[in-house]
Every structure is written in structure tokens, then in C-alpha cells.
Amino acid sequence: MLQEKAGELAGKIWQVLNENGQLAGKDLKKATKAKNEKDLYLGLGWLLREDKIQTSETEKDILVCLK
């Protein structure tokens, strides 16, 4: 069940990034309507493992974009 949730969230994240380009983590959470940060990071982990996204850190947040 958790694997299905991760895949679904990864799909939402990919779609939002494809439409909007680079986003900060808080903006990505809002755009995907993720319930909490844990869910957001679950989807991001899936995409990182598949080498579909790039991340960088700022002082207060992360920035995410498609490769």
C-alpha cells in the first residue's frame, strides 16, 4: 500500500514540475496537495531513486526540478 501511495505522489509531483518548472518544497507541497511533508518526501524519494529530478538546498527549503 505504501508503494502505491509513493508512486501516486511521485506522479503528481512530476506533473506539477513538468507544468511549472523548478519549485520550492513548500510550493510543491501546496501544488500537489500533499497532506504533510512526509508524503511529499515519499514521492520525492521515488523520483530521486528513478533519477527523474534534481534537488538543491537553500537556507530554509529545498528546490526541486525535473532533469
Short mmCIF file of C-alpha atoms in Angstrom, two decimals:
data_model
loop_
_atom_site.label_atom_id
_atom_site.label_comp_id
_atom_site.label_asym_id
_atom_site.label_seq_id
_atom_site.Cartn_x
_atom_site.Cartn_y
_atom_site.Cartn_z
CA MET A 1 0.00 0.00 0.00
CA LEU A 2 2.79 2.43 0.83
CA GLN A 3 4.44 1.66 -2.50
CA GLU A 4 1.22 2.60 -4.34
CA LYS A 5 0.99 5.85 -2.36
CA ALA A 6 4.62 6.70 -3.18
CA GLY A 7 4.05 6.05 -6.88
CA GLU A 8 0.88 8.15 -6.93
CA LEU A 9 2.59 11.06 -5.18
CA ALA A 10 5.59 10.79 -7.49
CA GLY A 11 3.25 11.09 -10.47
CA LYS A 12 1.62 14.21 -9.03
CA ILE A 13 4.99 15.78 -8.27
CA TRP A 14 6.31 15.03 -11.76
CA GLN A 15 3.20 16.53 -13.35
CA VAL A 16 3.40 19.73 -11.28
CA LEU A 17 7.11 20.15 -12.01
CA ASN A 18 6.53 19.50 -15.71
CA GLU A 19 3.92 22.27 -15.81
CA ASN A 20 5.67 24.79 -13.54
CA GLY A 21 9.40 24.16 -13.69
CA GLN A 22 11.51 24.47 -10.55
CA LEU A 23 9.62 24.84 -7.28
CA ALA A 24 10.48 25.17 -3.61
CA GLY A 25 9.40 22.31 -1.36
CA LYS A 26 6.64 24.31 0.34
CA ASP A 27 5.22 25.39 -3.03
CA LEU A 28 5.44 21.84 -4.34
CA LYS A 29 3.59 20.53 -1.27
CA LYS A 30 0.82 23.06 -1.84
CA ALA A 31 0.59 22.41 -5.59
CA THR A 32 0.39 18.63 -5.16
CA LYS A 33 -2.00 18.93 -2.20
CA ALA A 34 0.20 16.57 -0.20
CA LYS A 35 -1.23 16.03 3.29
CA ASN A 36 2.12 16.55 5.01
CA GLU A 37 5.85 16.79 4.39
CA LYS A 38 6.29 13.06 4.94
CA ASP A 39 4.06 12.33 1.96
CA LEU A 40 5.88 14.90 -0.17
CA TYR A 41 9.26 13.38 0.68
CA LEU A 42 7.94 9.90 -0.04
CA GLY A 43 7.15 10.97 -3.62
CA LEU A 44 10.39 12.91 -3.97
CA GLY A 45 12.35 9.86 -2.84
CA TRP A 46 10.70 7.77 -5.53
CA LEU A 47 11.63 10.31 -8.22
CA LEU A 48 15.18 10.69 -6.89
CA ARG A 49 15.64 6.92 -6.98
CA GLU A 50 14.47 6.88 -10.60
CA ASP A 51 16.85 9.80 -11.35
CA LYS A 52 13.98 11.97 -12.65
CA ILE A 53 14.58 15.09 -10.53
CA GLN A 54 17.35 17.34 -9.27
CA THR A 55 17.33 18.94 -5.85
CA SER A 56 19.29 21.71 -4.23
CA GLU A 57 19.11 23.28 -0.81
CA THR A 58 18.54 26.85 0.23
CA GLU A 59 18.82 28.11 3.77
CA LYS A 60 15.17 27.35 4.57
CA ASP A 61 13.88 24.97 1.90
CA ILE A 62 14.73 22.66 -0.97
CA LEU A 63 14.39 23.43 -4.66
CA VAL A 64 13.20 20.68 -6.99
CA CYS A 65 13.20 20.48 -10.79
CA LEU A 66 12.96 17.80 -13.46
CA LYS A 67 16.13 16.54 -15.12
#
